[in-house]
Short mmCIF file of C-alpha atoms in Angstrom, two decimals:
data_model
loop_
_atom_site.label_atom_id
_atom_site.label_comp_id
_atom_site.label_asym_id
_atom_site.label_seq_id
_atom_site.Cartn_x
_atom_site.Cartn_y
_atom_site.Cartn_z
CA UNK A 206 2.20 -2.12 16.06
CA UNK A 207 4.65 -4.79 15.04
CA UNK A 208 5.26 -6.34 11.64
CA UNK A 209 7.47 -9.42 11.37
CA UNK A 210 8.74 -9.89 7.81
CA UNK A 211 9.89 -13.30 6.60
CA UNK A 212 12.26 -12.72 3.69
CA UNK A 213 15.25 -14.35 2.04
CA UNK A 214 16.64 -10.85 1.38
CA UNK A 215 16.43 -8.82 4.60
CA UNK A 216 19.16 -6.50 3.30
CA UNK A 217 16.64 -5.02 0.86
CA UNK A 218 14.79 -3.41 3.77
CA UNK A 219 17.76 -1.48 5.21
CA UNK A 220 17.52 1.64 3.01
CA UNK A 221 13.72 1.48 3.01
CA UNK A 222 13.48 1.65 6.81
CA UNK A 223 15.96 4.53 7.15
CA UNK A 224 14.96 6.81 4.26
CA UNK A 225 12.18 9.29 3.56
CA UNK A 226 9.50 10.71 5.78
CA UNK A 227 8.17 7.30 6.84
CA UNK A 228 11.44 6.53 8.63
CA UNK A 229 9.96 8.56 11.50
CA UNK A 230 7.41 5.83 12.07
CA UNK A 231 10.10 3.15 12.27
CA UNK A 232 12.58 5.20 14.33
CA UNK A 233 9.88 6.18 16.84
CA UNK A 234 8.62 2.62 17.13
CA UNK A 235 5.16 3.53 15.87
CA UNK A 236 5.67 0.74 13.34
CA UNK A 237 8.10 -1.87 14.65
CA UNK A 238 9.55 -3.95 11.82
CA UNK A 239 11.51 -7.12 12.54
CA UNK A 240 13.18 -9.10 9.76
CA UNK A 241 13.49 -12.88 9.70
CA UNK A 242 15.42 -15.01 7.22
CA UNK A 243 14.11 -18.58 6.82
CA UNK A 244 17.64 -19.69 5.89
CA UNK A 245 18.50 -19.29 9.56
CA UNK A 246 16.08 -22.13 10.25
CA UNK A 247 17.15 -24.47 7.46
CA UNK A 248 19.27 -27.61 7.83
CA UNK A 249 22.61 -28.41 6.25
CA UNK A 250 25.66 -26.39 5.37
CA UNK A 251 23.84 -24.83 2.39
CA UNK A 252 20.84 -23.76 4.48
CA UNK A 253 18.56 -24.89 1.73
CA UNK A 254 15.05 -23.40 1.72
CA UNK A 255 13.76 -24.56 -1.67
CA UNK A 256 13.47 -27.71 -3.75
CA UNK A 257 12.10 -28.92 -7.07
CA UNK A 258 8.31 -29.25 -7.40
CA UNK A 259 6.71 -32.68 -7.27
CA UNK A 260 5.24 -33.56 -10.64
CA UNK A 261 7.96 -31.70 -12.51
CA UNK A 262 7.90 -28.27 -14.04
CA UNK A 263 10.11 -25.20 -14.02
CA UNK A 264 11.40 -23.32 -11.02
CA UNK A 265 11.72 -24.15 -7.35
CA UNK A 266 9.31 -24.16 -4.42
CA UNK A 267 9.98 -22.79 -0.93
CA UNK A 268 9.95 -25.66 1.59
CA UNK A 269 7.42 -25.78 4.41
CA UNK A 270 9.75 -26.75 7.27
CA UNK A 271 12.14 -23.75 7.34
CA UNK A 272 9.15 -21.42 7.03
CA UNK A 273 7.36 -23.20 9.86
CA UNK A 274 10.36 -23.07 12.19
CA UNK A 275 10.79 -19.39 11.35
CA UNK A 276 7.13 -18.68 12.10
CA UNK A 277 7.32 -20.58 15.39
CA UNK A 278 10.31 -18.46 16.40
CA UNK A 279 8.41 -15.30 15.50
CA UNK A 280 5.48 -16.34 17.65
CA UNK A 281 7.79 -17.08 20.56
CA UNK A 282 9.37 -13.66 20.13
CA UNK A 283 5.97 -11.97 20.03
CA UNK A 284 4.98 -13.90 23.15
CA UNK A 285 7.99 -12.45 24.96
CA UNK A 286 7.31 -8.96 23.62
CA UNK A 287 4.37 -7.75 25.69
CA UNK A 288 4.42 -4.40 23.87
CA UNK A 289 3.52 -5.93 20.52
CA UNK A 290 -0.06 -6.41 21.67
CA UNK A 291 -0.91 -9.35 19.45
CA UNK A 292 0.86 -12.68 19.89
CA UNK A 293 -1.40 -14.45 17.40
CA UNK A 294 -0.92 -11.87 14.66
CA UNK A 295 -2.41 -12.76 11.27
CA UNK A 296 -0.05 -14.37 8.79
CA UNK A 297 -0.10 -12.56 5.44
CA UNK A 298 1.23 -13.88 2.14
CA UNK A 299 1.76 -11.62 -0.86
CA UNK A 300 0.29 -13.58 -3.75
CA UNK A 301 -1.47 -13.09 -7.12
CA UNK A 302 -4.60 -14.73 -5.74
CA UNK A 303 -4.91 -12.27 -2.86
CA UNK A 304 -7.26 -9.32 -2.50
CA UNK A 305 -5.89 -6.21 -4.18
CA UNK A 306 -4.58 -3.73 -1.63
CA UNK A 307 -6.55 -0.48 -1.52
CA UNK A 308 -6.91 2.54 0.74
CA UNK A 309 -9.66 1.05 2.89
CA UNK A 310 -7.57 -2.04 3.62
CA UNK A 311 -4.50 0.09 4.34
CA UNK A 312 -6.52 2.04 6.90
CA UNK A 313 -7.54 -1.23 8.54
CA UNK A 314 -3.92 -2.36 8.78
CA UNK A 315 -2.83 1.07 10.07
CA UNK A 316 -5.22 0.69 13.00
CA UNK A 317 -4.21 -2.91 13.72
CA UNK A 318 -1.51 -4.31 15.98
CA UNK A 319 0.44 -5.67 13.01
CA UNK A 320 0.99 -8.97 11.25
CA UNK A 321 3.51 -11.51 10.02
CA UNK A 322 4.34 -10.74 6.37
CA UNK A 323 5.69 -13.55 4.19
CA UNK A 324 7.69 -12.59 1.11
CA UNK A 325 7.57 -15.54 -1.25
CA UNK A 326 10.19 -16.29 -3.90
CA UNK A 327 10.70 -18.71 -6.78
CA UNK A 328 7.47 -20.47 -7.86
CA UNK A 329 5.94 -19.84 -4.45
CA UNK A 330 5.46 -21.71 -1.16
CA UNK A 331 4.61 -25.32 -0.47
CA UNK A 332 0.81 -25.28 -0.45
CA UNK A 333 0.69 -27.27 2.77
CA UNK A 334 2.32 -24.39 4.62
CA UNK A 335 -0.18 -21.95 3.09
CA UNK A 336 -3.12 -24.14 4.04
CA UNK A 337 -1.86 -24.56 7.60
CA UNK A 338 -0.67 -21.08 8.52
CA UNK A 339 -1.63 -18.31 6.12
CA UNK A 340 -4.65 -16.25 7.22
CA UNK A 341 -4.94 -13.87 4.29
CA UNK A 342 -3.30 -13.10 0.97
CA UNK A 343 -2.65 -9.67 -0.57
CA UNK A 344 -1.93 -8.64 -4.15
CA UNK A 345 -0.72 -5.31 -5.54
CA UNK A 346 -2.41 -5.96 -8.88
CA UNK A 347 -2.51 -8.20 -11.91
CA UNK A 348 1.22 -8.60 -12.45
CA UNK A 349 3.95 -10.78 -11.00
CA UNK A 350 7.01 -9.62 -9.03
CA UNK A 351 10.18 -11.62 -8.47
CA UNK A 352 9.38 -11.72 -4.76
CA UNK A 353 7.10 -10.37 -2.06
CA UNK A 354 9.57 -7.83 -0.68
CA UNK A 355 8.35 -4.90 -2.80
CA UNK A 356 4.76 -5.72 -1.90
CA UNK A 357 5.67 -5.85 1.80
CA UNK A 358 7.41 -2.47 1.53
CA UNK A 359 4.35 -1.03 -0.19
CA UNK A 360 2.10 -2.14 2.69
CA UNK A 361 4.56 -0.94 5.34
CA UNK A 362 5.00 2.45 3.65
CA UNK A 363 1.25 2.97 3.26
CA UNK A 364 0.66 2.04 6.91
CA UNK A 365 3.57 4.10 8.25
CA UNK A 366 2.52 7.37 6.61
CA UNK A 367 -0.89 7.16 8.31
CA UNK A 368 0.62 7.07 11.79
CA UNK A 369 0.31 10.25 13.90
CA UNK A 370 3.29 12.59 13.59
CA UNK A 371 4.85 10.93 10.56
CA UNK A 372 3.78 13.53 8.00
CA UNK A 373 4.63 17.17 8.60
CA UNK A 374 1.00 18.16 8.07
CA UNK A 375 -1.26 15.92 10.16
CA UNK A 376 -4.12 16.36 7.69
CA UNK A 377 -2.20 15.96 4.46
CA UNK A 378 -2.96 12.25 4.01
CA UNK A 379 -6.68 13.08 4.15
CA UNK A 380 -6.27 14.81 0.79
CA UNK A 381 -4.79 11.71 -0.81
CA UNK A 382 -6.48 9.97 -3.70
CA UNK A 383 -9.05 7.36 -2.58
CA UNK A 384 -9.40 8.93 0.88
CA UNK A 385 -12.93 9.15 2.32
CA UNK A 386 -12.28 12.87 2.89
CA UNK A 387 -12.30 13.19 -0.91
CA UNK A 388 -15.28 10.83 -1.21
CA UNK A 389 -12.93 8.19 -2.62
CA UNK A 390 -12.09 10.28 -5.71
CA UNK A 391 -8.66 10.88 -7.25
CA UNK A 392 -6.90 14.01 -6.06
CA UNK A 393 -6.70 17.17 -8.17
CA UNK A 394 -3.56 18.55 -9.88
CA UNK A 395 -1.20 20.68 -7.79
CA UNK A 396 1.06 23.63 -8.71
CA UNK A 397 3.89 25.59 -7.07
CA UNK A 398 6.39 28.35 -7.95
CA UNK A 399 7.18 29.79 -10.42
CA UNK A 400 3.82 31.19 -11.53
CA UNK A 401 4.83 30.67 -15.17
CA UNK A 402 7.06 27.72 -16.07
CA UNK A 403 8.36 27.49 -19.63
CA UNK A 404 5.37 29.38 -20.92
CA UNK A 405 2.82 27.43 -18.89
CA UNK A 406 0.99 29.52 -16.27
CA UNK A 407 -0.63 28.31 -13.08
CA UNK A 408 -4.45 28.18 -13.46
CA UNK A 409 -5.59 31.75 -12.66
CA UNK A 410 -8.22 30.58 -10.17
CA UNK A 411 -5.46 29.39 -7.83
CA UNK A 412 -4.04 32.92 -7.72
CA UNK A 413 -7.40 34.57 -7.03
CA UNK A 414 -7.42 34.31 -3.25
CA UNK A 415 -11.09 33.28 -3.41
CA UNK A 416 -10.99 30.13 -1.30
CA UNK A 417 -14.55 29.09 -2.04
CA UNK A 418 -13.97 29.26 -5.81
CA UNK A 419 -10.62 27.51 -5.43
CA UNK A 420 -12.22 24.64 -3.50
CA UNK A 421 -14.95 24.31 -6.13
CA UNK A 422 -12.30 24.27 -8.87
CA UNK A 423 -10.44 21.52 -7.03
CA UNK A 424 -13.64 19.54 -6.58
CA UNK A 425 -14.41 19.75 -10.28
CA UNK A 426 -10.85 18.78 -11.20
CA UNK A 427 -11.15 15.74 -8.96
CA UNK A 428 -14.45 14.79 -10.51
CA UNK A 429 -13.14 15.27 -14.06
CA UNK A 430 -9.91 13.40 -13.46
CA UNK A 431 -11.73 10.51 -11.80
CA UNK A 432 -14.49 10.33 -14.41
CA UNK A 433 -11.92 10.15 -17.20
CA UNK A 434 -9.57 7.66 -15.56
CA UNK A 435 -11.49 5.72 -12.90
CA UNK A 436 -15.23 6.17 -13.57
CA UNK A 437 -16.07 3.33 -11.20
CA UNK A 438 -14.90 5.53 -8.31
CA UNK A 439 -17.35 8.23 -9.33
CA UNK A 440 -20.13 5.64 -9.39
CA UNK A 441 -19.12 4.45 -5.92
CA UNK A 442 -19.28 8.04 -4.62
CA UNK A 443 -22.69 8.45 -6.26
CA UNK A 444 -24.02 5.23 -4.76
CA UNK A 445 -22.81 6.35 -1.33
CA UNK A 446 -24.67 9.65 -1.72
CA UNK A 447 -21.52 11.79 -1.76
CA UNK A 448 -22.24 13.72 -4.97
CA UNK A 449 -24.08 17.02 -4.72
CA UNK A 450 -26.45 18.49 -7.29
CA UNK A 451 -23.62 20.76 -8.43
CA UNK A 452 -21.36 17.71 -8.81
CA UNK A 453 -23.93 15.88 -10.91
CA UNK A 454 -24.55 18.93 -13.10
CA UNK A 455 -20.83 19.27 -13.71
CA UNK A 456 -20.45 15.57 -14.53
CA UNK A 457 -23.41 15.61 -16.90
CA UNK A 458 -21.87 18.52 -18.78
CA UNK A 459 -18.49 16.79 -18.79
CA UNK A 460 -19.96 13.62 -20.29
CA UNK A 461 -21.80 15.66 -22.91
CA UNK A 462 -18.69 17.68 -23.74
CA UNK A 463 -15.79 15.30 -22.93
CA UNK A 464 -13.10 17.47 -24.53
CA UNK A 465 -13.73 20.55 -22.41
CA UNK A 466 -11.41 21.58 -19.58
CA UNK A 467 -12.69 21.01 -16.04
#
C-alpha cells in the first residue's frame, strides 16, 4: 500500500519512519510512504502557502492552489507507479470534525491500498479545497494539535504494525485492546520478572501453570478493567452476544461489589 503525505514539515517523519518495530513495514515496502511539501508548488521567492482569512480574524489559512498543484503531482506519480494499486486514492484530512479513529477503522485502512494524507496547519485549509478534493476527515479525539503530522503518524503506525511480519509474534496484535479477538474489550494487565518487585508480587495465579485458570483470570481482568474505565465497550460486547454466562455473573458481582479485586 502507498500513503502520500502532504506536509509543510516532512523532516518530522524521518525518525518516525526509521525507528521502532514498525520501521520493518516501511523498509520492506509493505507500507510505502512518500512525503510532499506544498511549498514546492507555491509561487514566488518566499514559496508562500498561507494567507490571511477573508472576513478578518486571527491566524492564517492554507491556500488552495499550492495544495491542488501538490495533489495533482501526487496523482500523476501514482499513475506512473503501477505497484501502488490505486491511482484515485482517497484524500484524507486530519480535522476536528472528522470521525474519531478507532481499531475497526485502522483495520480497514490496513487492508486498503493507501491514501493521500493531508496535514493541515495554521487555522486550517481553504474550504474550497476541502469541498473539491477531500473524501474523508479523521480526528484523534476532542483536542486540537498544532498540525496534522502527529495524527498522520498515528494512522501510519497503527496500520504498519498490522502488516504481516512487522511484529515478532504474528498473533500479538490480536491481543491488543479493542481487538475483535478480545471482543473489543481493553486488554488485561501484564507482568514480567522479577517475581517480586519492591515488595509487590506477581499475581499468584500467573505462576500456577494452570492455563485454563490463567485465561479465566485474564478474561475477568479485561472485563473489570473495561467495566470500570470504558463501560460502553462492555455493552457493545454484550449487544454482539460475546459475553458468556460466566462473564455476566462476574460483571453482576463486580457491579454489586465495585471495590473488590477482579
